Amino acid sequence: MRQGLQFDDAGRLRHLLTIEGLSRQTILEILDTAESFLSVGEREIKKIPLLRGKTAVNLFFESSTRTRTTFEIAAKRLSADVINLNVSASSTSKGETLLDTIRNLEAMHTDLFVVRHNESGAAHLIARHVPPHVHIINAGDGRHAHPTQGLLDMFTIRRHKGAFEKLKVAIVGDILHSRVARSQIHALTALGVSELRVVAPKTLLPMAVEKLGVRPYADMEEGLDGVDVVMMLRLQRERMQGALIPSEQEYFNLYGLTPAKLACAAKDAIVMHPGPMNRGLEIDSTVADGPQSVILPQVTYGIAVRMAVMALIMGGSAEPAGGRR
Amino acid sequence: MGLLIKGGHLIDPANGIDGRKDLYIDSDGFVAAVGKAPPGFKARKTIDAQGRIVCPGLVDLRARLREPGLEYKATIESEVRAAVAAGITTLCCPPDTQPVIDTPAMAQMIQSRAWRFGLAFIHPLGALTRGLEGKLLADMEALDEAGCVGVTNALAPVTDTLVLRRALEYAASLDLTVFLHAEDPWLRNSGCVHEGEIGARLGLPGIPEAAETVAVARDLALIEQTGCRAHFCNLSSNRAVAMIAEAKQQGLPVSADVTAHHLHLTEHDIGDFNTQCHVRPPLRTLNDRKGLRRALKSGVINAICSDHQPHEPDAKLAPFARSEPGISALETLLPLTLKLVDDKLLTLPEAVALLTHKPAEIIGVDSGRLGVGATADVCIFDPEASWVLTEDRLVSRGHNTPFLGWEFRSRVTHTLVGGKLVFEFDAKGRSR
């Protein structure tokens, strides 16, 4: 049942809503496909005709620059027609429901919706109500999932660290409110890393977080001890409001990634961040711009990974564009 | 000129009856005799109850009929029809209508609407505070006079402990039962699921168990202090139930109910954001469900109710946290309770008691029993008629239920209110 919604009757990936439920094999297939798309961005003519004649709508109910742009570039490199819609400002403020918005756009013969929404479960809701030929990619729903971010993080780790089985990974920061963290956790668990830790004060960890297969640490130096990958999360500056943390300064003292804290990790550990970064809040600039940082490559890989996901869900391998419906 | 229900297996737990007995109902709608025909009795009509269970009409402690104010969801008429089709003959409705039931006029209006349809008895609960705002006391004596069977602040628990203390004291001096929803609003915050594994996985804000236990502890302390008789609605956690058990042991005048769905579902049933499982208080863990079941068996929980909340379809077609909580539950109340008999938790008379005289005692009405002279509210069901719950079977206007597709074993065939046949199941569907 859990796998049901993302897969068609033949068991092929039809939507990408969450990494949870994807097999190791499926994840690796996406990463391998992304690997083959990586070179497209380096060509003089950065386009392949895989999705020619298809219409993709970037439907963002929540603002975003990086994610929306990389999705747009990815779709354009696959030759799809792309429309960007920032809905927060238009329909919903007029009282139109989420499903009404989708139905209207569907009536314009959209093939793919890339959806970001501030409510957990929004992408699932949409996927449940679109006809079979329409595909959904979740570009972030509330605190729930951001699967393409999780996948591009895996792509980054594989490129820089090789096989997953031997790796110790720590995710640091506001796990409670983070869809990125949840997607990373599901991906890393499916790929079988040797150890997965989360580092945060209890106020920023979900209750029962161990049930997700991670080990919680309140002490950052302990949590980073010997890890190969440090994945930082963005801290929303308004978190003081809910009495979750006392001050930005105290947070930085305890959980900001400084060179001293990074020294607890393995010597060749890589540092990742999904962006946008709060320099001096969760990460020190010397680390963000330092030799162990792979934060900018993450963005580059993001395009290839999103191309791979679009290609896979919209028609398997390299079939002629417009062939399937 | 009476009615005879013949050949059925009569279960009337209040009177200790569990066996094959005919039921004789006089022309005024009261039970004339049980087992043996009274002298001179002539049956105008006979209902053949061979192979059926005959029990008192069910008493539901909490059903929202949505009228007045939310008629786009349901109406008194639509929902009492659903009730009698499910064997329910007495309903208690909370005061959180629009406007709130905080005046005698509102309480009377609802009852007179119900009288007009003559299908089931409706007993309103009056507001504990004016407008349910938790600030000023409602006119409790007037509400009592107007037929309210208790007072409550419904799903807007009184946060000011001084106001709550005064309200309990005042209710106690009028000998009224206060119905309490134990929920700490700060700990609930914006939560919509149990704070635990599923909330963590789905990234949905959680309602911790402590939201319930903190409130129960607070309420119990004030009950002890004021001596007020109180009923805890809709307990959802094992720990809260343990606290009620202890309070009962100390002799505090408290009772408690649980919904049928909390006895069958857990947080895991939410699966991939199934908004039909969005309820308040939330579905909790397997361990909590076990605790609720144990408490039902041991008598710590006094009644099972539907907590019926019919919705229009759009209410559930939203991202989980934005969807409206509640289940259209009248028509699964009896089937889900009888499943507990199949599960060997309860005996059939125990199950019937939890739906009849026990809830009736909490609201202080004499329904839920079929002794001689009692009002003949009767539910007759076929205990061996398998059926599957589908949308087109539902009589309620609300089709919001997570139990679609569930198979049930018992089906209501006849419902009588005051000796009058108000529902009869026929092969094609249903008729009055």
JSON list of N, CA and C in Angstrom, two decimals, chain A residues 121-170:
[
{"chain": "A", "resi": 121, "resn": "GLY", "atom": "N", "xyz": [2.15, 16.19, 3.03]},
{"chain": "A", "resi": 121, "resn": "GLY", "atom": "CA", "xyz": [1.12, 15.36, 2.41]},
{"chain": "A", "resi": 121, "resn": "GLY", "atom": "C", "xyz": [0.46, 15.99, 1.20]},
{"chain": "A", "resi": 122, "resn": "ALA", "atom": "N", "xyz": [0.83, 17.23, 0.86]},
{"chain": "A", "resi": 122, "resn": "ALA", "atom": "CA", "xyz": [0.18, 17.90, -0.29]},
{"chain": "A", "resi": 122, "resn": "ALA", "atom": "C", "xyz": [0.43, 17.14, -1.59]},
{"chain": "A", "resi": 123, "resn": "ALA", "atom": "N", "xyz": [1.66, 16.67, -1.79]},
{"chain": "A", "resi": 123, "resn": "ALA", "atom": "CA", "xyz": [1.97, 15.96, -3.04]},
{"chain": "A", "resi": 123, "resn": "ALA", "atom": "C", "xyz": [1.21, 14.64, -3.12]},
{"chain": "A", "resi": 124, "resn": "HIS", "atom": "N", "xyz": [1.08, 13.97, -2.00]},
{"chain": "A", "resi": 124, "resn": "HIS", "atom": "CA", "xyz": [0.30, 12.73, -1.98]},
{"chain": "A", "resi": 124, "resn": "HIS", "atom": "C", "xyz": [-1.15, 13.00, -2.35]},
{"chain": "A", "resi": 125, "resn": "LEU", "atom": "N", "xyz": [-1.69, 14.07, -1.78]},
{"chain": "A", "resi": 125, "resn": "LEU", "atom": "CA", "xyz": [-3.08, 14.41, -2.06]},
{"chain": "A", "resi": 125, "resn": "LEU", "atom": "C", "xyz": [-3.28, 14.64, -3.56]},
{"chain": "A", "resi": 126, "resn": "ILE", "atom": "N", "xyz": [-2.36, 15.39, -4.16]},
{"chain": "A", "resi": 126, "resn": "ILE", "atom": "CA", "xyz": [-2.47, 15.69, -5.59]},
{"chain": "A", "resi": 126, "resn": "ILE", "atom": "C", "xyz": [-2.32, 14.40, -6.40]},
{"chain": "A", "resi": 127, "resn": "ALA", "atom": "N", "xyz": [-1.35, 13.60, -6.05]},
{"chain": "A", "resi": 127, "resn": "ALA", "atom": "CA", "xyz": [-1.09, 12.35, -6.80]},
{"chain": "A", "resi": 127, "resn": "ALA", "atom": "C", "xyz": [-2.31, 11.44, -6.78]},
{"chain": "A", "resi": 128, "resn": "ARG", "atom": "N", "xyz": [-3.06, 11.50, -5.68]},
{"chain": "A", "resi": 128, "resn": "ARG", "atom": "CA", "xyz": [-4.25, 10.65, -5.56]},
{"chain": "A", "resi": 128, "resn": "ARG", "atom": "C", "xyz": [-5.37, 11.11, -6.49]},
{"chain": "A", "resi": 129, "resn": "HIS", "atom": "N", "xyz": [-5.30, 12.34, -6.96]},
{"chain": "A", "resi": 129, "resn": "HIS", "atom": "CA", "xyz": [-6.43, 12.89, -7.70]},
{"chain": "A", "resi": 129, "resn": "HIS", "atom": "C", "xyz": [-6.11, 13.28, -9.14]},
{"chain": "A", "resi": 130, "resn": "VAL", "atom": "N", "xyz": [-4.96, 12.88, -9.65]},
{"chain": "A", "resi": 130, "resn": "VAL", "atom": "CA", "xyz": [-4.69, 13.19, -11.06]},
{"chain": "A", "resi": 130, "resn": "VAL", "atom": "C", "xyz": [-4.89, 11.94, -11.91]},
{"chain": "A", "resi": 131, "resn": "PRO", "atom": "N", "xyz": [-5.23, 12.11, -13.20]},
{"chain": "A", "resi": 131, "resn": "PRO", "atom": "CA", "xyz": [-5.39, 10.95, -14.07]},
{"chain": "A", "resi": 131, "resn": "PRO", "atom": "C", "xyz": [-4.04, 10.25, -14.30]},
{"chain": "A", "resi": 132, "resn": "PRO", "atom": "N", "xyz": [-4.10, 9.01, -14.78]},
{"chain": "A", "resi": 132, "resn": "PRO", "atom": "CA", "xyz": [-2.90, 8.17, -14.84]},
{"chain": "A", "resi": 132, "resn": "PRO", "atom": "C", "xyz": [-1.75, 8.74, -15.67]},
{"chain": "A", "resi": 133, "resn": "HIS", "atom": "N", "xyz": [-2.03, 9.57, -16.68]},
{"chain": "A", "resi": 133, "resn": "HIS", "atom": "CA", "xyz": [-0.93, 10.02, -17.52]},
{"chain": "A", "resi": 133, "resn": "HIS", "atom": "C", "xyz": [-0.22, 11.26, -16.96]},
{"chain": "A", "resi": 134, "resn": "VAL", "atom": "N", "xyz": [-0.72, 11.78, -15.86]},
{"chain": "A", "resi": 134, "resn": "VAL", "atom": "CA", "xyz": [-0.09, 12.96, -15.26]},
{"chain": "A", "resi": 134, "resn": "VAL", "atom": "C", "xyz": [0.87, 12.52, -14.16]},
{"chain": "A", "resi": 135, "resn": "HIS", "atom": "N", "xyz": [2.05, 13.11, -14.17]},
{"chain": "A", "resi": 135, "resn": "HIS", "atom": "CA", "xyz": [3.08, 12.73, -13.20]},
{"chain": "A", "resi": 135, "resn": "HIS", "atom": "C", "xyz": [3.32, 13.84, -12.19]},
{"chain": "A", "resi": 136, "resn": "ILE", "atom": "N", "xyz": [3.67, 13.44, -10.99]},
{"chain": "A", "resi": 136, "resn": "ILE", "atom": "CA", "xyz": [3.93, 14.41, -9.92]},
{"chain": "A", "resi": 136, "resn": "ILE", "atom": "C", "xyz": [5.34, 14.21, -9.37]},
{"chain": "A", "resi": 137, "resn": "ILE", "atom": "N", "xyz": [6.07, 15.29, -9.26]},
{"chain": "A", "resi": 137, "resn": "ILE", "atom": "CA", "xyz": [7.32, 15.24, -8.50]},
{"chain": "A", "resi": 137, "resn": "ILE", "atom": "C", "xyz": [7.16, 16.18, -7.31]},
{"chain": "A", "resi": 138, "resn": "ASN", "atom": "N", "xyz": [7.41, 15.62, -6.15]},
{"chain": "A", "resi": 138, "resn": "ASN", "atom": "CA", "xyz": [7.33, 16.41, -4.93]},
{"chain": "A", "resi": 138, "resn": "ASN", "atom": "C", "xyz": [8.61, 17.22, -4.79]},
{"chain": "A", "resi": 139, "resn": "ALA", "atom": "N", "xyz": [8.47, 18.53, -4.82]},
{"chain": "A", "resi": 139, "resn": "ALA", "atom": "CA", "xyz": [9.63, 19.40, -4.66]},
{"chain": "A", "resi": 139, "resn": "ALA", "atom": "C", "xyz": [9.68, 19.97, -3.24]},
{"chain": "A", "resi": 140, "resn": "GLY", "atom": "N", "xyz": [9.06, 19.23, -2.31]},
{"chain": "A", "resi": 140, "resn": "GLY", "atom": "CA", "xyz": [9.06, 19.66, -0.92]},
{"chain": "A", "resi": 140, "resn": "GLY", "atom": "C", "xyz": [7.64, 19.85, -0.42]},
{"chain": "A", "resi": 141, "resn": "ASP", "atom": "N", "xyz": [7.22, 19.05, 0.57]},
{"chain": "A", "resi": 141, "resn": "ASP", "atom": "CA", "xyz": [5.89, 19.22, 1.17]},
{"chain": "A", "resi": 141, "resn": "ASP", "atom": "C", "xyz": [6.04, 19.34, 2.67]},
{"chain": "A", "resi": 142, "resn": "GLY", "atom": "N", "xyz": [5.77, 20.52, 3.17]},
{"chain": "A", "resi": 142, "resn": "GLY", "atom": "CA", "xyz": [5.81, 20.77, 4.62]},
{"chain": "A", "resi": 142, "resn": "GLY", "atom": "C", "xyz": [7.10, 20.27, 5.23]},
{"chain": "A", "resi": 143, "resn": "ARG", "atom": "N", "xyz": [6.92, 19.48, 6.30]},
{"chain": "A", "resi": 143, "resn": "ARG", "atom": "CA", "xyz": [8.08, 18.91, 6.96]},
{"chain": "A", "resi": 143, "resn": "ARG", "atom": "C", "xyz": [8.33, 17.49, 6.46]},
{"chain": "A", "resi": 144, "resn": "HIS", "atom": "N", "xyz": [7.56, 17.05, 5.47]},
{"chain": "A", "resi": 144, "resn": "HIS", "atom": "CA", "xyz": [7.55, 15.63, 5.17]},
{"chain": "A", "resi": 144, "resn": "HIS", "atom": "C", "xyz": [8.70, 15.14, 4.30]},
{"chain": "A", "resi": 145, "resn": "ALA", "atom": "N", "xyz": [8.77, 15.63, 3.08]},
{"chain": "A", "resi": 145, "resn": "ALA", "atom": "CA", "xyz": [9.76, 15.04, 2.16]},
{"chain": "A", "resi": 145, "resn": "ALA", "atom": "C", "xyz": [10.23, 16.04, 1.12]},
{"chain": "A", "resi": 146, "resn": "HIS", "atom": "N", "xyz": [11.45, 15.86, 0.70]},
{"chain": "A", "resi": 146, "resn": "HIS", "atom": "CA", "xyz": [12.02, 16.62, -0.40]},
{"chain": "A", "resi": 146, "resn": "HIS", "atom": "C", "xyz": [12.91, 15.62, -1.14]},
{"chain": "A", "resi": 147, "resn": "PRO", "atom": "N", "xyz": [12.25, 14.70, -1.86]},
{"chain": "A", "resi": 147, "resn": "PRO", "atom": "CA", "xyz": [13.00, 13.53, -2.35]},
{"chain": "A", "resi": 147, "resn": "PRO", "atom": "C", "xyz": [14.12, 13.86, -3.34]},
{"chain": "A", "resi": 148, "resn": "THR", "atom": "N", "xyz": [13.93, 14.86, -4.22]},
{"chain": "A", "resi": 148, "resn": "THR", "atom": "CA", "xyz": [15.02, 15.12, -5.17]},
{"chain": "A", "resi": 148, "resn": "THR", "atom": "C", "xyz": [16.25, 15.70, -4.45]},
{"chain": "A", "resi": 149, "resn": "GLN", "atom": "N", "xyz": [16.00, 16.45, -3.36]},
{"chain": "A", "resi": 149, "resn": "GLN", "atom": "CA", "xyz": [17.14, 16.92, -2.56]},
{"chain": "A", "resi": 149, "resn": "GLN", "atom": "C", "xyz": [17.86, 15.73, -1.92]},
{"chain": "A", "resi": 150, "resn": "GLY", "atom": "N", "xyz": [17.08, 14.80, -1.38]},
{"chain": "A", "resi": 150, "resn": "GLY", "atom": "CA", "xyz": [17.67, 13.60, -0.78]},
{"chain": "A", "resi": 150, "resn": "GLY", "atom": "C", "xyz": [18.49, 12.84, -1.80]},
{"chain": "A", "resi": 151, "resn": "LEU", "atom": "N", "xyz": [17.96, 12.73, -3.03]},
{"chain": "A", "resi": 151, "resn": "LEU", "atom": "CA", "xyz": [18.66, 11.98, -4.07]},
{"chain": "A", "resi": 151, "resn": "LEU", "atom": "C", "xyz": [19.93, 12.69, -4.51]},
{"chain": "A", "resi": 152, "resn": "LEU", "atom": "N", "xyz": [19.86, 14.01, -4.63]},
{"chain": "A", "resi": 152, "resn": "LEU", "atom": "CA", "xyz": [21.07, 14.70, -5.09]},
{"chain": "A", "resi": 152, "resn": "LEU", "atom": "C", "xyz": [22.14, 14.66, -3.99]},
{"chain": "A", "resi": 153, "resn": "ASP", "atom": "N", "xyz": [21.68, 14.58, -2.74]},
{"chain": "A", "resi": 153, "resn": "ASP", "atom": "CA", "xyz": [22.65, 14.42, -1.65]},
{"chain": "A", "resi": 153, "resn": "ASP", "atom": "C", "xyz": [23.33, 13.05, -1.75]},
{"chain": "A", "resi": 154, "resn": "MET", "atom": "N", "xyz": [22.54, 12.02, -2.11]},
{"chain": "A", "resi": 154, "resn": "MET", "atom": "CA", "xyz": [23.13, 10.69, -2.26]},
{"chain": "A", "resi": 154, "resn": "MET", "atom": "C", "xyz": [24.12, 10.67, -3.43]},
{"chain": "A", "resi": 155, "resn": "PHE", "atom": "N", "xyz": [23.72, 11.37, -4.48]},
{"chain": "A", "resi": 155, "resn": "PHE", "atom": "CA", "xyz": [24.58, 11.47, -5.66]},
{"chain": "A", "resi": 155, "resn": "PHE", "atom": "C", "xyz": [25.92, 12.10, -5.27]},
{"chain": "A", "resi": 156, "resn": "THR", "atom": "N", "xyz": [25.83, 13.15, -4.47]},
{"chain": "A", "resi": 156, "resn": "THR", "atom": "CA", "xyz": [27.02, 13.86, -4.02]},
{"chain": "A", "resi": 156, "resn": "THR", "atom": "C", "xyz": [27.90, 12.95, -3.16]},
{"chain": "A", "resi": 157, "resn": "ILE", "atom": "N", "xyz": [27.27, 12.25, -2.25]},
{"chain": "A", "resi": 157, "resn": "ILE", "atom": "CA", "xyz": [28.04, 11.36, -1.36]},
{"chain": "A", "resi": 157, "resn": "ILE", "atom": "C", "xyz": [28.74, 10.28, -2.19]},
{"chain": "A", "resi": 158, "resn": "ARG", "atom": "N", "xyz": [28.00, 9.69, -3.15]},
{"chain": "A", "resi": 158, "resn": "ARG", "atom": "CA", "xyz": [28.59, 8.61, -3.93]},
{"chain": "A", "resi": 158, "resn": "ARG", "atom": "C", "xyz": [29.77, 9.12, -4.74]},
{"chain": "A", "resi": 159, "resn": "ARG", "atom": "N", "xyz": [29.63, 10.31, -5.31]},
{"chain": "A", "resi": 159, "resn": "ARG", "atom": "CA", "xyz": [30.70, 10.88, -6.12]},
{"chain": "A", "resi": 159, "resn": "ARG", "atom": "C", "xyz": [31.97, 11.14, -5.30]},
{"chain": "A", "resi": 160, "resn": "HIS", "atom": "N", "xyz": [31.74, 11.59, -4.06]},
{"chain": "A", "resi": 160, "resn": "HIS", "atom": "CA", "xyz": [32.90, 12.01, -3.26]},
{"chain": "A", "resi": 160, "resn": "HIS", "atom": "C", "xyz": [33.40, 10.96, -2.30]},
{"chain": "A", "resi": 161, "resn": "LYS", "atom": "N", "xyz": [32.53, 10.03, -1.92]},
{"chain": "A", "resi": 161, "resn": "LYS", "atom": "CA", "xyz": [32.95, 9.05, -0.92]},
{"chain": "A", "resi": 161, "resn": "LYS", "atom": "C", "xyz": [32.83, 7.60, -1.38]},
{"chain": "A", "resi": 162, "resn": "GLY", "atom": "N", "xyz": [32.26, 7.35, -2.53]},
{"chain": "A", "resi": 162, "resn": "GLY", "atom": "CA", "xyz": [32.16, 5.98, -3.00]},
{"chain": "A", "resi": 162, "resn": "GLY", "atom": "C", "xyz": [31.03, 5.20, -2.33]},
{"chain": "A", "resi": 163, "resn": "ALA", "atom": "N", "xyz": [31.29, 3.91, -2.07]},
{"chain": "A", "resi": 163, "resn": "ALA", "atom": "CA", "xyz": [30.23, 3.01, -1.58]},
{"chain": "A", "resi": 163, "resn": "ALA", "atom": "C", "xyz": [29.64, 3.48, -0.25]},
{"chain": "A", "resi": 164, "resn": "PHE", "atom": "N", "xyz": [28.33, 3.25, -0.10]},
{"chain": "A", "resi": 164, "resn": "PHE", "atom": "CA", "xyz": [27.62, 3.74, 1.09]},
{"chain": "A", "resi": 164, "resn": "PHE", "atom": "C", "xyz": [27.85, 2.87, 2.32]},
{"chain": "A", "resi": 165, "resn": "GLU", "atom": "N", "xyz": [28.07, 1.58, 2.10]},
{"chain": "A", "resi": 165, "resn": "GLU", "atom": "CA", "xyz": [28.03, 0.62, 3.21]},
{"chain": "A", "resi": 165, "resn": "GLU", "atom": "C", "xyz": [29.01, 0.93, 4.33]},
{"chain": "A", "resi": 166, "resn": "LYS", "atom": "N", "xyz": [30.13, 1.55, 3.98]},
{"chain": "A", "resi": 166, "resn": "LYS", "atom": "CA", "xyz": [31.14, 1.76, 5.02]},
{"chain": "A", "resi": 166, "resn": "LYS", "atom": "C", "xyz": [31.00, 3.12, 5.71]},
{"chain": "A", "resi": 167, "resn": "LEU", "atom": "N", "xyz": [30.08, 3.92, 5.23]},
{"chain": "A", "resi": 167, "resn": "LEU", "atom": "CA", "xyz": [30.07, 5.32, 5.68]},
{"chain": "A", "resi": 167, "resn": "LEU", "atom": "C", "xyz": [29.33, 5.53, 6.99]},
{"chain": "A", "resi": 168, "resn": "LYS", "atom": "N", "xyz": [29.91, 6.45, 7.79]},
{"chain": "A", "resi": 168, "resn": "LYS", "atom": "CA", "xyz": [29.19, 6.97, 8.95]},
{"chain": "A", "resi": 168, "resn": "LYS", "atom": "C", "xyz": [28.74, 8.39, 8.60]},
{"chain": "A", "resi": 169, "resn": "VAL", "atom": "N", "xyz": [27.46, 8.65, 8.81]},
{"chain": "A", "resi": 169, "resn": "VAL", "atom": "CA", "xyz": [26.90, 9.93, 8.40]},
{"chain": "A", "resi": 169, "resn": "VAL", "atom": "C", "xyz": [26.21, 10.61, 9.58]},
{"chain": "A", "resi": 170, "resn": "ALA", "atom": "N", "xyz": [26.42, 11.91, 9.70]},
{"chain": "A", "resi": 170, "resn": "ALA", "atom": "CA", "xyz": [25.70, 12.68, 10.72]},
{"chain": "A", "resi": 170, "resn": "ALA", "atom": "C", "xyz": [24.91, 13.79, 10.06]}
]
